[in-house]
Amino acid sequence: AQSVTQLDSQVPVFEEAPVELRCNYSSSVSVYLFWYVQYPNQGLQLLLKYLSGSTLVESINGFEAEFNKSQTSFHLRKPSVHISDTAEYFCAVSDPPWAGGTSYGKLTFGQGTILTVHP
Amino acid sequence: GAGVSQSPSNKVTEKGKDVELRCDPISGHTALYWYRQSLGQGLEFLIYFQGNSAPDKSGLPSDRFSAERTGGSVSTLTIQRTQQEDSAVYLCASSLKRGGRRGETQYFGPGTRLLVL
């Protein structure tokens, strides 16, 4: 069975500071990895995803995440945050289709990390 | 284009009553998922539908929960004899197809906030 652990429930930072949101996963097979973001009073939106290939993936708004297979981690980073980045961030995993079984496609989420950016 | 829509946005009900939650997926999306977001459990998978295949019901917490998808489009999640622990935000998501090799993105609706008194 898969599981996802987000090590920090809340991360307060000042504007323009760097931030790292940590995510570790547990799975016996290869996985797809995702970061979703939920802005206040809005629905979940995909931020970025790792399927295969380059272990560093980037989003259009400056976030990046690196897949580390040996450490089973997929930490999210941004070198300089803005007030508008204040949101809850969820790490998620799913089985790829070649993993076998019938569970591929559905997402297993971490508990979420609330990022608060202060001026 | 239109995103995933859900109705109602909020629902308050009394313990023991039945409720129906509706999801309209993005047109053309064959995969539809239901998740639940609650304080104690976080975000958890409930059920998904892919085209005309049998749904994966492995995440439904009890037999009081059921869902159907009519005509491969609209889906209804029904909770019978609601309990206070059913209080949560119920999220629906759709994707072009079930997690293929491109890890098809799931697009989420705004959710239905259910409160059972």
PDB file of N, CA and C in Angstrom, chain A residues 4 39 44 49 52 64 81 105 115:
ATOM      1  N   VAL A   4       1.858   8.650   1.983  1.00  0.00           N
ATOM      2  CA  VAL A   4       2.582   9.896   1.751  1.00  0.00           C
ATOM      3  C   VAL A   4       2.663  10.645   3.074  1.00  0.00           C
ATOM      4  N   TYR A  39      -5.530  27.171  -3.003  1.00  0.00           N
ATOM      5  CA  TYR A  39      -5.554  28.550  -2.523  1.00  0.00           C
ATOM      6  C   TYR A  39      -6.810  28.769  -1.683  1.00  0.00           C
ATOM      7  N   LEU A  44      -8.628  22.379  -5.558  1.00  0.00           N
ATOM      8  CA  LEU A  44      -7.283  21.853  -5.766  1.00  0.00           C
ATOM      9  C   LEU A  44      -6.835  22.046  -7.205  1.00  0.00           C
ATOM     10  N   LYS A  49       4.147  17.696 -11.699  1.00  0.00           N
ATOM     11  CA  LYS A  49       4.116  16.242 -11.566  1.00  0.00           C
ATOM     12  C   LYS A  49       5.399  15.630 -12.106  1.00  0.00           C
ATOM     13  N   SER A  52       8.491  10.421 -15.177  1.00  0.00           N
ATOM     14  CA  SER A  52       9.717   9.703 -15.487  1.00  0.00           C
ATOM     15  C   SER A  52      10.709  10.716 -16.038  1.00  0.00           C
ATOM     16  N   GLU A  64       9.659  24.217  -7.932  1.00  0.00           N
ATOM     17  CA  GLU A  64      10.288  23.050  -8.507  1.00  0.00           C
ATOM     18  C   GLU A  64      10.297  21.929  -7.477  1.00  0.00           C
ATOM     19  N   VAL A  81       9.597  33.375  -2.317  1.00  0.00           N
ATOM     20  CA  VAL A  81       8.136  33.263  -2.309  1.00  0.00           C
ATOM     21  C   VAL A  81       7.469  34.639  -2.309  1.00  0.00           C
ATOM     22  N   GLY A 105      -3.970   5.339 -11.208  1.00  0.00           N
ATOM     23  CA  GLY A 105      -4.797   6.504 -11.486  1.00  0.00           C
ATOM     24  C   GLY A 105      -5.263   7.216 -10.241  1.00  0.00           C
ATOM     25  N   LEU A 115       1.285  26.768   3.797  1.00  0.00           N
ATOM     26  CA  LEU A 115       2.354  27.746   3.621  1.00  0.00           C
ATOM     27  C   LEU A 115       1.762  29.135   3.807  1.00  0.00           C
TER      28      LEU A 115
END
